[in-house]
């Protein structure tokens, strides 16, 4: 596996692959890789000739009080894990090269970025869409994969690619879970023993919501109230939101209809965890 740090070098490698007719598959990450990321690498590998994984902790998507400085990092381990999967290229750009000063340009999918997680994290999705646009321009992928755990991110990137006529196929890979259902996340390392135990309630509440929908419940308020009751029964849980929206435009639904996304964010100590489930009504 080649580790590329220089942006111009990455552009020239991608151009060469394209000239050779190779299909480039891309997995953007912020590093500290876990099974969720590795499952995305395996998925994109099946659909492309060359696999590029970027590792870049993107300052633009962190709020002033968020964990940019402490965001977990272990580049040597990440590189070893990617090598084990026969990844072709790890692209590890430098922050100053990605955002040379003065930096003025952003990309924003306005409507979809201010709901769900965007409500409490203003500017977060603008940071994500800006860095993904830059990474897409540098890596020049034919296909890029995003995790379903970050459902809103996947919807926003899909919409950005469509609206801006980017010639990239966006696919999503399923959420990878621990045995007890907790979604795998780099931020799970912040959980102490009690918080880690309590955090399994998130998945249980989503499964409970799913079974209510399957049993015929169509009142979004009732489902949210039941999920809230379950989550708030855990001492360490501080619920941020529960939303039930349609999967395309992320509009909040009072009466459930069609394919719905049930999404939540909840704090356990220092960790802000998100999770979701898609259910067909
Ligand atoms: O999902 C993530 O890890 C990040 O939001 C992404 C897509 C790598 C952009 O920084």
PDB file of C-alpha atoms and ligand atoms in Angstrom:
ATOM      1  CA  UNK A   1       0.000   0.000   0.000  1.00  0.00           C
ATOM      2  CA  UNK A   2       1.223   3.483  -0.854  1.00  0.00           C
ATOM      3  CA  UNK A   3       0.804   6.258   1.709  1.00  0.00           C
ATOM      4  CA  UNK A   4       0.326   9.565  -0.115  1.00  0.00           C
ATOM      5  CA  UNK A   5       0.532  12.821   1.817  1.00  0.00           C
ATOM      6  CA  UNK A   6       0.920  15.293  -1.007  1.00  0.00           C
ATOM      7  CA  UNK A   7      -2.244  16.552  -2.723  1.00  0.00           C
ATOM      8  CA  UNK A   8      -0.629  17.057  -6.149  1.00  0.00           C
ATOM      9  CA  UNK A   9       0.832  13.545  -6.022  1.00  0.00           C
ATOM     10  CA  UNK A  10      -2.616  12.103  -5.214  1.00  0.00           C
ATOM     11  CA  UNK A  11      -4.165  14.027  -8.143  1.00  0.00           C
ATOM     12  CA  UNK A  12      -1.528  12.751 -10.527  1.00  0.00           C
ATOM     13  CA  UNK A  13      -1.871   9.123  -9.327  1.00  0.00           C
ATOM     14  CA  UNK A  14      -5.655   9.322  -9.729  1.00  0.00           C
ATOM     15  CA  UNK A  15      -5.287  10.787 -13.237  1.00  0.00           C
ATOM     16  CA  UNK A  16      -3.000   7.892 -14.194  1.00  0.00           C
ATOM     17  CA  UNK A  17      -5.461   5.298 -12.865  1.00  0.00           C
ATOM     18  CA  UNK A  18      -8.250   6.954 -14.824  1.00  0.00           C
ATOM     19  CA  UNK A  19      -6.157   7.033 -18.017  1.00  0.00           C
ATOM     20  CA  UNK A  20      -5.556   3.288 -17.557  1.00  0.00           C
ATOM     21  CA  UNK A  21      -9.329   2.794 -17.361  1.00  0.00           C
ATOM     22  CA  UNK A  22      -9.245   1.753 -13.702  1.00  0.00           C
ATOM     23  CA  UNK A  23     -12.329   2.289 -11.543  1.00  0.00           C
ATOM     24  CA  UNK A  24     -11.411   4.160  -8.364  1.00  0.00           C
ATOM     25  CA  UNK A  25     -13.322   3.348  -5.158  1.00  0.00           C
ATOM     26  CA  UNK A  26     -13.043   5.778  -2.248  1.00  0.00           C
ATOM     27  CA  UNK A  27     -13.662   5.631   1.506  1.00  0.00           C
ATOM     28  CA  UNK A  28     -13.250   9.007   3.251  1.00  0.00           C
ATOM     29  CA  UNK A  29     -12.467   8.671   6.970  1.00  0.00           C
ATOM     30  CA  UNK A  30     -11.154  10.663   9.892  1.00  0.00           C
ATOM     31  CA  UNK A  31      -8.963   7.731  10.927  1.00  0.00           C
ATOM     32  CA  UNK A  32      -8.884   5.744  14.172  1.00  0.00           C
ATOM     33  CA  UNK A  33     -10.324   3.000  12.027  1.00  0.00           C
ATOM     34  CA  UNK A  34     -12.709   0.403  13.370  1.00  0.00           C
ATOM     35  CA  UNK A  35     -14.727  -2.445  11.942  1.00  0.00           C
ATOM     36  CA  UNK A  36     -17.316   0.029  10.573  1.00  0.00           C
ATOM     37  CA  UNK A  37     -14.690   1.668   8.330  1.00  0.00           C
ATOM     38  CA  UNK A  38     -13.133  -1.669   7.382  1.00  0.00           C
ATOM     39  CA  UNK A  39     -16.514  -3.024   6.270  1.00  0.00           C
ATOM     40  CA  UNK A  40     -16.804   0.008   3.933  1.00  0.00           C
ATOM     41  CA  UNK A  41     -13.355  -0.703   2.497  1.00  0.00           C
ATOM     42  CA  UNK A  42     -14.376  -4.315   1.814  1.00  0.00           C
ATOM     43  CA  UNK A  43     -17.625  -3.159   0.221  1.00  0.00           C
ATOM     44  CA  UNK A  44     -16.007  -0.651  -2.144  1.00  0.00           C
ATOM     45  CA  UNK A  45     -13.282  -3.142  -3.020  1.00  0.00           C
ATOM     46  CA  UNK A  46     -15.917  -5.433  -4.534  1.00  0.00           C
ATOM     47  CA  UNK A  47     -17.021  -2.606  -6.827  1.00  0.00           C
ATOM     48  CA  UNK A  48     -13.755  -1.049  -7.975  1.00  0.00           C
ATOM     49  CA  UNK A  49     -10.220  -1.792  -9.242  1.00  0.00           C
ATOM     50  CA  UNK A  50      -8.345   0.613  -6.986  1.00  0.00           C
ATOM     51  CA  UNK A  51      -9.242   1.458  -3.387  1.00  0.00           C
ATOM     52  CA  UNK A  52      -8.244   4.801  -1.864  1.00  0.00           C
ATOM     53  CA  UNK A  53      -8.926   5.517   1.818  1.00  0.00           C
ATOM     54  CA  UNK A  54      -8.396   9.047   3.117  1.00  0.00           C
ATOM     55  CA  UNK A  55      -7.482   9.755   6.719  1.00  0.00           C
ATOM     56  CA  UNK A  56      -8.050  13.384   7.592  1.00  0.00           C
ATOM     57  CA  UNK A  57      -9.489  14.893  10.773  1.00  0.00           C
ATOM     58  CA  UNK A  58     -11.411  17.764   9.246  1.00  0.00           C
ATOM     59  CA  UNK A  59     -11.286  20.874  11.427  1.00  0.00           C
ATOM     60  CA  UNK A  60     -14.143  22.472   9.434  1.00  0.00           C
ATOM     61  CA  UNK A  61     -16.706  20.007  10.796  1.00  0.00           C
ATOM     62  CA  UNK A  62     -15.904  20.538  14.485  1.00  0.00           C
ATOM     63  CA  UNK A  63     -17.629  23.204  16.565  1.00  0.00           C
ATOM     64  CA  UNK A  64     -15.516  25.421  18.860  1.00  0.00           C
ATOM     65  CA  UNK A  65     -16.459  23.327  21.920  1.00  0.00           C
ATOM     66  CA  UNK A  66     -16.095  19.943  20.205  1.00  0.00           C
ATOM     67  CA  UNK A  67     -13.340  17.354  20.431  1.00  0.00           C
ATOM     68  CA  UNK A  68     -11.106  18.291  17.442  1.00  0.00           C
ATOM     69  CA  UNK A  69      -7.932  18.405  19.550  1.00  0.00           C
ATOM     70  CA  UNK A  70      -8.681  15.167  21.407  1.00  0.00           C
ATOM     71  CA  UNK A  71     -10.150  13.297  18.444  1.00  0.00           C
ATOM     72  CA  UNK A  72      -8.563   9.815  18.732  1.00  0.00           C
ATOM     73  CA  UNK A  73      -5.669   9.118  16.359  1.00  0.00           C
ATOM     74  CA  UNK A  74      -3.455   6.098  15.656  1.00  0.00           C
ATOM     75  CA  UNK A  75      -2.041   6.416  12.164  1.00  0.00           C
ATOM     76  CA  UNK A  76       0.361   3.455  12.425  1.00  0.00           C
ATOM     77  CA  UNK A  77      -2.463   1.150  13.430  1.00  0.00           C
ATOM     78  CA  UNK A  78      -4.748   2.573  10.699  1.00  0.00           C
ATOM     79  CA  UNK A  79      -2.085   1.938   8.059  1.00  0.00           C
ATOM     80  CA  UNK A  80      -1.554  -1.617   9.273  1.00  0.00           C
ATOM     81  CA  UNK A  81      -5.302  -2.326   9.160  1.00  0.00           C
ATOM     82  CA  UNK A  82      -5.587  -0.911   5.638  1.00  0.00           C
ATOM     83  CA  UNK A  83      -2.575  -2.930   4.483  1.00  0.00           C
ATOM     84  CA  UNK A  84      -4.213  -6.102   5.803  1.00  0.00           C
ATOM     85  CA  UNK A  85      -7.171  -5.358   3.508  1.00  0.00           C
ATOM     86  CA  UNK A  86      -4.887  -4.807   0.505  1.00  0.00           C
ATOM     87  CA  UNK A  87      -5.935  -1.188   0.186  1.00  0.00           C
ATOM     88  CA  UNK A  88      -4.060   0.461  -2.677  1.00  0.00           C
ATOM     89  CA  UNK A  89      -3.620   3.967  -1.306  1.00  0.00           C
ATOM     90  CA  UNK A  90      -3.962   5.686   2.052  1.00  0.00           C
ATOM     91  CA  UNK A  91      -4.294   9.416   1.393  1.00  0.00           C
ATOM     92  CA  UNK A  92      -3.237  11.353   4.492  1.00  0.00           C
ATOM     93  CA  UNK A  93      -3.182  15.059   3.666  1.00  0.00           C
ATOM     94  CA  UNK A  94      -1.994  17.802   5.963  1.00  0.00           C
ATOM     95  CA  UNK A  95      -4.478  20.340   7.419  1.00  0.00           C
ATOM     96  CA  UNK A  96      -2.540  23.354   6.091  1.00  0.00           C
ATOM     97  CA  UNK A  97      -2.386  21.859   2.604  1.00  0.00           C
ATOM     98  CA  UNK A  98      -6.110  21.158   2.596  1.00  0.00           C
ATOM     99  CA  UNK A  99      -7.011  24.621   3.890  1.00  0.00           C
ATOM    100  CA  UNK A 100      -4.182  26.968   2.944  1.00  0.00           C
ATOM    101  CA  UNK A 101      -4.727  30.448   4.364  1.00  0.00           C
ATOM    102  CA  UNK A 102      -6.637  32.475   3.440  1.00  0.00           C
ATOM    103  CA  UNK A 103      -9.307  29.827   2.777  1.00  0.00           C
ATOM    104  CA  UNK A 104     -12.700  31.180   1.647  1.00  0.00           C
ATOM    105  CA  UNK A 105     -14.751  28.509  -0.142  1.00  0.00           C
ATOM    106  CA  UNK A 106     -17.467  26.244   1.273  1.00  0.00           C
ATOM    107  CA  UNK A 107     -20.064  23.893  -0.154  1.00  0.00           C
ATOM    108  CA  UNK A 108     -23.416  23.593   1.611  1.00  0.00           C
ATOM    109  CA  UNK A 109     -26.562  21.558   1.036  1.00  0.00           C
ATOM    110  CA  UNK A 110     -28.625  24.190   2.799  1.00  0.00           C
ATOM    111  CA  UNK A 111     -31.981  22.582   3.576  1.00  0.00           C
ATOM    112  CA  UNK A 112     -30.804  19.152   4.700  1.00  0.00           C
ATOM    113  CA  UNK A 113     -27.998  20.375   6.947  1.00  0.00           C
ATOM    114  CA  UNK A 114     -30.102  22.196   9.541  1.00  0.00           C
ATOM    115  CA  UNK A 115     -32.266  19.315  10.788  1.00  0.00           C
ATOM    116  CA  UNK A 116     -31.495  16.276  12.993  1.00  0.00           C
ATOM    117  CA  UNK A 117     -27.797  16.505  13.978  1.00  0.00           C
ATOM    118  CA  UNK A 118     -27.442  19.844  12.174  1.00  0.00           C
ATOM    119  CA  UNK A 119     -29.710  21.573  14.715  1.00  0.00           C
ATOM    120  CA  UNK A 120     -27.207  21.290  17.545  1.00  0.00           C
ATOM    121  CA  UNK A 121     -24.121  21.270  15.332  1.00  0.00           C
ATOM    122  CA  UNK A 122     -24.387  24.373  13.125  1.00  0.00           C
ATOM    123  CA  UNK A 123     -21.814  24.301  10.339  1.00  0.00           C
ATOM    124  CA  UNK A 124     -21.088  20.602  10.817  1.00  0.00           C
ATOM    125  CA  UNK A 125     -22.529  19.398   7.505  1.00  0.00           C
ATOM    126  CA  UNK A 126     -21.105  22.403   5.673  1.00  0.00           C
ATOM    127  CA  UNK A 127     -17.704  21.197   6.909  1.00  0.00           C
ATOM    128  CA  UNK A 128     -18.454  17.663   5.740  1.00  0.00           C
ATOM    129  CA  UNK A 129     -19.676  18.668   2.261  1.00  0.00           C
ATOM    130  CA  UNK A 130     -16.764  21.066   1.802  1.00  0.00           C
ATOM    131  CA  UNK A 131     -14.118  18.492   2.690  1.00  0.00           C
ATOM    132  CA  UNK A 132     -15.837  15.758   0.662  1.00  0.00           C
ATOM    133  CA  UNK A 133     -15.942  18.047  -2.397  1.00  0.00           C
ATOM    134  CA  UNK A 134     -12.222  18.722  -1.992  1.00  0.00           C
ATOM    135  CA  UNK A 135     -11.443  15.024  -1.464  1.00  0.00           C
ATOM    136  CA  UNK A 136     -13.580  14.049  -4.476  1.00  0.00           C
ATOM    137  CA  UNK A 137     -11.689  16.598  -6.630  1.00  0.00           C
ATOM    138  CA  UNK A 138      -8.337  15.230  -5.467  1.00  0.00           C
ATOM    139  CA  UNK A 139      -9.047  11.473  -5.395  1.00  0.00           C
ATOM    140  CA  UNK A 140     -11.376  11.567  -8.456  1.00  0.00           C
ATOM    141  CA  UNK A 141     -13.319   8.450  -7.442  1.00  0.00           C
ATOM    142  CA  UNK A 142     -15.891   6.698  -9.620  1.00  0.00           C
ATOM    143  CA  UNK A 143     -17.598   5.413  -6.479  1.00  0.00           C
ATOM    144  CA  UNK A 144     -17.514   6.518  -2.830  1.00  0.00           C
ATOM    145  CA  UNK A 145     -18.977   4.752   0.183  1.00  0.00           C
ATOM    146  CA  UNK A 146     -20.455   6.204   3.382  1.00  0.00           C
ATOM    147  CA  UNK A 147     -21.737   4.408   6.478  1.00  0.00           C
ATOM    148  CA  UNK A 148     -25.457   4.162   7.217  1.00  0.00           C
ATOM    149  CA  UNK A 149     -24.684   5.029  10.846  1.00  0.00           C
ATOM    150  CA  UNK A 150     -24.168   8.610   9.650  1.00  0.00           C
ATOM    151  CA  UNK A 151     -27.470   8.477   7.763  1.00  0.00           C
ATOM    152  CA  UNK A 152     -27.928  12.238   7.447  1.00  0.00           C
ATOM    153  CA  UNK A 153     -24.389  12.605   6.104  1.00  0.00           C
ATOM    154  CA  UNK A 154     -25.062   9.931   3.463  1.00  0.00           C
ATOM    155  CA  UNK A 155     -28.330  11.620   2.396  1.00  0.00           C
ATOM    156  CA  UNK A 156     -26.616  15.028   2.179  1.00  0.00           C
ATOM    157  CA  UNK A 157     -23.633  13.759   0.175  1.00  0.00           C
ATOM    158  CA  UNK A 158     -25.963  11.914  -2.214  1.00  0.00           C
ATOM    159  CA  UNK A 159     -27.954  15.119  -2.731  1.00  0.00           C
ATOM    160  CA  UNK A 160     -24.809  17.238  -3.172  1.00  0.00           C
ATOM    161  CA  UNK A 161     -23.459  14.880  -5.827  1.00  0.00           C
ATOM    162  CA  UNK A 162     -26.813  14.969  -7.649  1.00  0.00           C
ATOM    163  CA  UNK A 163     -27.328  18.731  -7.376  1.00  0.00           C
ATOM    164  CA  UNK A 164     -23.771  19.571  -8.452  1.00  0.00           C
ATOM    165  CA  UNK A 165     -23.682  16.949 -11.255  1.00  0.00           C
ATOM    166  CA  UNK A 166     -20.643  15.245  -9.781  1.00  0.00           C
ATOM    167  CA  UNK A 167     -19.965  12.068 -11.719  1.00  0.00           C
ATOM    168  CA  UNK A 168     -19.621   9.839  -8.659  1.00  0.00           C
ATOM    169  CA  UNK A 169     -21.738   6.916  -7.507  1.00  0.00           C
ATOM    170  CA  UNK A 170     -22.510   7.162  -3.788  1.00  0.00           C
ATOM    171  CA  UNK A 171     -23.330   3.977  -1.924  1.00  0.00           C
ATOM    172  CA  UNK A 172     -23.971   3.302   1.749  1.00  0.00           C
ATOM    173  CA  UNK A 173     -22.725   0.396   3.845  1.00  0.00           C
ATOM    174  CA  UNK A 174     -24.719  -1.064   6.756  1.00  0.00           C
ATOM    175  CA  UNK A 175     -24.054  -0.011  10.359  1.00  0.00           C
ATOM    176  CA  UNK A 176     -21.650  -2.375  12.105  1.00  0.00           C
ATOM    177  CA  UNK A 177     -22.656  -3.202  15.685  1.00  0.00           C
ATOM    178  CA  UNK A 178     -21.034  -4.707  18.745  1.00  0.00           C
ATOM    179  CA  UNK A 179     -22.556  -7.980  19.935  1.00  0.00           C
ATOM    180  CA  UNK A 180     -24.918  -6.129  22.282  1.00  0.00           C
ATOM    181  CA  UNK A 181     -26.146  -3.839  19.480  1.00  0.00           C
ATOM    182  CA  UNK A 182     -24.147  -0.671  20.181  1.00  0.00           C
ATOM    183  CA  UNK A 183     -23.133   0.908  16.864  1.00  0.00           C
ATOM    184  CA  UNK A 184     -19.355   0.829  16.403  1.00  0.00           C
ATOM    185  CA  UNK A 185     -17.919   4.373  16.593  1.00  0.00           C
ATOM    186  CA  UNK A 186     -14.518   5.987  17.151  1.00  0.00           C
ATOM    187  CA  UNK A 187     -16.114   7.930  20.004  1.00  0.00           C
ATOM    188  CA  UNK A 188     -17.088   4.759  21.932  1.00  0.00           C
ATOM    189  CA  UNK A 189     -13.626   4.884  23.539  1.00  0.00           C
ATOM    190  CA  UNK A 190     -14.785   7.889  25.572  1.00  0.00           C
ATOM    191  CA  UNK A 191     -17.363   5.711  27.421  1.00  0.00           C
ATOM    192  CA  UNK A 192     -16.671   4.529  30.972  1.00  0.00           C
ATOM    193  CA  UNK A 193     -17.948   1.109  32.000  1.00  0.00           C
ATOM    194  CA  UNK A 194     -21.344   2.313  33.203  1.00  0.00           C
ATOM    195  CA  UNK A 195     -21.898   4.573  30.175  1.00  0.00           C
ATOM    196  CA  UNK A 196     -20.888   1.761  27.822  1.00  0.00           C
ATOM    197  CA  UNK A 197     -23.520  -0.492  29.448  1.00  0.00           C
ATOM    198  CA  UNK A 198     -26.207   2.206  29.393  1.00  0.00           C
ATOM    199  CA  UNK A 199     -25.471   3.086  25.755  1.00  0.00           C
ATOM    200  CA  UNK A 200     -26.932  -0.209  24.510  1.00  0.00           C
ATOM    201  CA  UNK A 201     -30.349   1.344  25.220  1.00  0.00           C
ATOM    202  CA  UNK A 202     -30.007   3.334  21.989  1.00  0.00           C
ATOM    203  CA  UNK A 203     -30.205   0.245  19.801  1.00  0.00           C
ATOM    204  CA  UNK A 204     -32.885  -1.326  22.002  1.00  0.00           C
ATOM    205  CA  UNK A 205     -35.017   1.816  21.683  1.00  0.00           C
ATOM    206  CA  UNK A 206     -34.626   1.761  17.888  1.00  0.00           C
ATOM    207  CA  UNK A 207     -35.600  -1.915  17.748  1.00  0.00           C
ATOM    208  CA  UNK A 208     -38.601  -1.175  19.974  1.00  0.00           C
ATOM    209  CA  UNK A 209     -39.616   1.638  17.590  1.00  0.00           C
ATOM    210  CA  UNK A 210     -39.244  -0.713  14.652  1.00  0.00           C
ATOM    211  CA  UNK A 211     -41.470  -3.320  16.275  1.00  0.00           C
ATOM    212  CA  UNK A 212     -44.102  -0.666  17.072  1.00  0.00           C
ATOM    213  CA  UNK A 213     -44.130   0.420  13.413  1.00  0.00           C
ATOM    214  CA  UNK A 214     -44.316  -3.195  12.266  1.00  0.00           C
ATOM    215  CA  UNK A 215     -47.252  -3.767  14.629  1.00  0.00           C
ATOM    216  CA  UNK A 216     -49.095  -0.925  12.882  1.00  0.00           C
ATOM    217  CA  UNK A 217     -48.296   2.165  14.988  1.00  0.00           C
ATOM    218  CA  UNK A 218     -48.232   5.244  12.727  1.00  0.00           C
ATOM    219  CA  UNK A 219     -48.179   8.020  15.343  1.00  0.00           C
ATOM    220  CA  UNK A 220     -44.630   9.403  15.406  1.00  0.00           C
ATOM    221  CA  UNK A 221     -45.209  11.105  18.774  1.00  0.00           C
ATOM    222  CA  UNK A 222     -46.113   7.818  20.483  1.00  0.00           C
ATOM    223  CA  UNK A 223     -43.053   6.072  19.133  1.00  0.00           C
ATOM    224  CA  UNK A 224     -40.752   8.917  20.158  1.00  0.00           C
ATOM    225  CA  UNK A 225     -42.292   9.020  23.642  1.00  0.00           C
ATOM    226  CA  UNK A 226     -41.640   5.313  24.127  1.00  0.00           C
ATOM    227  CA  UNK A 227     -38.034   5.642  22.908  1.00  0.00           C
ATOM    228  CA  UNK A 228     -37.499   8.661  25.168  1.00  0.00           C
ATOM    229  CA  UNK A 229     -38.868   6.746  28.159  1.00  0.00           C
ATOM    230  CA  UNK A 230     -36.457   3.877  27.529  1.00  0.00           C
ATOM    231  CA  UNK A 231     -33.410   6.097  26.987  1.00  0.00           C
ATOM    232  CA  UNK A 232     -34.098   8.381  29.934  1.00  0.00           C
ATOM    233  CA  UNK A 233     -34.391   5.367  32.247  1.00  0.00           C
ATOM    234  CA  UNK A 234     -30.567   5.166  32.032  1.00  0.00           C
ATOM    235  CA  UNK A 235     -28.773   7.394  34.531  1.00  0.00           C
ATOM    236  CA  UNK A 236     -25.890   8.373  32.271  1.00  0.00           C
ATOM    237  CA  UNK A 237     -27.989   9.176  29.164  1.00  0.00           C
ATOM    238  CA  UNK A 238     -28.588  12.798  28.117  1.00  0.00           C
ATOM    239  CA  UNK A 239     -30.882  12.649  25.130  1.00  0.00           C
ATOM    240  CA  UNK A 240     -30.268  15.285  22.430  1.00  0.00           C
ATOM    241  CA  UNK A 241     -32.991  14.350  19.963  1.00  0.00           C
ATOM    242  CA  UNK A 242     -35.152  11.629  18.486  1.00  0.00           C
ATOM    243  CA  UNK A 243     -36.493  12.315  14.988  1.00  0.00           C
ATOM    244  CA  UNK A 244     -38.632  10.356  12.590  1.00  0.00           C
ATOM    245  CA  UNK A 245     -38.217  11.633   9.036  1.00  0.00           C
ATOM    246  CA  UNK A 246     -38.606  10.557   5.434  1.00  0.00           C
ATOM    247  CA  UNK A 247     -35.377   9.142   3.988  1.00  0.00           C
ATOM    248  CA  UNK A 248     -35.013  11.583   1.060  1.00  0.00           C
ATOM    249  CA  UNK A 249     -35.774  15.095   2.296  1.00  0.00           C
ATOM    250  CA  UNK A 250     -35.514  14.454   6.041  1.00  0.00           C
ATOM    251  CA  UNK A 251     -38.875  16.082   6.791  1.00  0.00           C
ATOM    252  CA  UNK A 252     -40.208  15.306  10.280  1.00  0.00           C
ATOM    253  CA  UNK A 253     -43.244  12.988  10.052  1.00  0.00           C
ATOM    254  CA  UNK A 254     -46.165  13.084  12.457  1.00  0.00           C
ATOM    255  CA  UNK A 255     -47.992  10.289  10.669  1.00  0.00           C
ATOM    256  CA  UNK A 256     -45.599   7.631   9.457  1.00  0.00           C
ATOM    257  CA  UNK A 257     -45.719   6.705   5.787  1.00  0.00           C
ATOM    258  CA  UNK A 258     -43.331   5.151   3.235  1.00  0.00           C
ATOM    259  CA  UNK A 259     -39.675   4.569   4.032  1.00  0.00           C
ATOM    260  CA  UNK A 260     -38.812   6.282   7.301  1.00  0.00           C
ATOM    261  CA  UNK A 261     -35.585   7.040   9.140  1.00  0.00           C
ATOM    262  CA  UNK A 262     -35.735   6.904  12.935  1.00  0.00           C
ATOM    263  CA  UNK A 263     -32.633   8.732  14.147  1.00  0.00           C
ATOM    264  CA  UNK A 264     -31.288   9.863  17.491  1.00  0.00           C
ATOM    265  CA  UNK A 265     -28.369  11.512  19.216  1.00  0.00           C
ATOM    266  CA  UNK A 266     -27.589  11.039  22.885  1.00  0.00           C
ATOM    267  CA  UNK A 267     -24.734  12.039  25.167  1.00  0.00           C
ATOM    268  CA  UNK A 268     -23.137   9.617  27.613  1.00  0.00           C
ATOM    269  CA  UNK A 269     -20.510  11.547  29.571  1.00  0.00           C
ATOM    270  CA  UNK A 270     -18.054  12.973  27.024  1.00  0.00           C
ATOM    271  CA  UNK A 271     -19.351  10.848  24.153  1.00  0.00           C
ATOM    272  CA  UNK A 272     -22.039  12.073  21.782  1.00  0.00           C
ATOM    273  CA  UNK A 273     -23.435   8.962  20.096  1.00  0.00           C
ATOM    274  CA  UNK A 274     -25.770   8.744  17.116  1.00  0.00           C
ATOM    275  CA  UNK A 275     -27.699   5.815  15.736  1.00  0.00           C
ATOM    276  CA  UNK A 276     -30.633   5.146  13.420  1.00  0.00           C
ATOM    277  CA  UNK A 277     -32.770   2.558  11.759  1.00  0.00           C
ATOM    278  CA  UNK A 278     -34.676   2.612   8.457  1.00  0.00           C
ATOM    279  CA  UNK A 279     -38.144   1.063   8.468  1.00  0.00           C
ATOM    280  CA  UNK A 280     -40.669   0.624   5.653  1.00  0.00           C
ATOM    281  CA  UNK A 281     -44.273   1.395   6.638  1.00  0.00           C
TER     282      UNK A 281
HETATM  283  O1  LIG B   1     -17.816  10.308   8.450  1.00  0.00           O
HETATM  284  C1  LIG B   1     -16.698  10.836   8.628  1.00  0.00           C
HETATM  285  O2  LIG B   1     -15.785  10.245   9.192  1.00  0.00           O
HETATM  286  C2  LIG B   1     -16.456  12.267   8.130  1.00  0.00           C
HETATM  287  O3  LIG B   1     -17.577  13.049   8.286  1.00  0.00           O
HETATM  288  C3  LIG B   1     -15.937  12.316   6.673  1.00  0.00           C
HETATM  289  C4  LIG B   1     -16.957  11.805   5.684  1.00  0.00           C
HETATM  290  C5  LIG B   1     -14.651  11.522   6.548  1.00  0.00           C
HETATM  291  C6  LIG B   1     -15.631  13.770   6.292  1.00  0.00           C
HETATM  292  O4  LIG B   1     -14.641  14.317   7.111  1.00  0.00           O
END
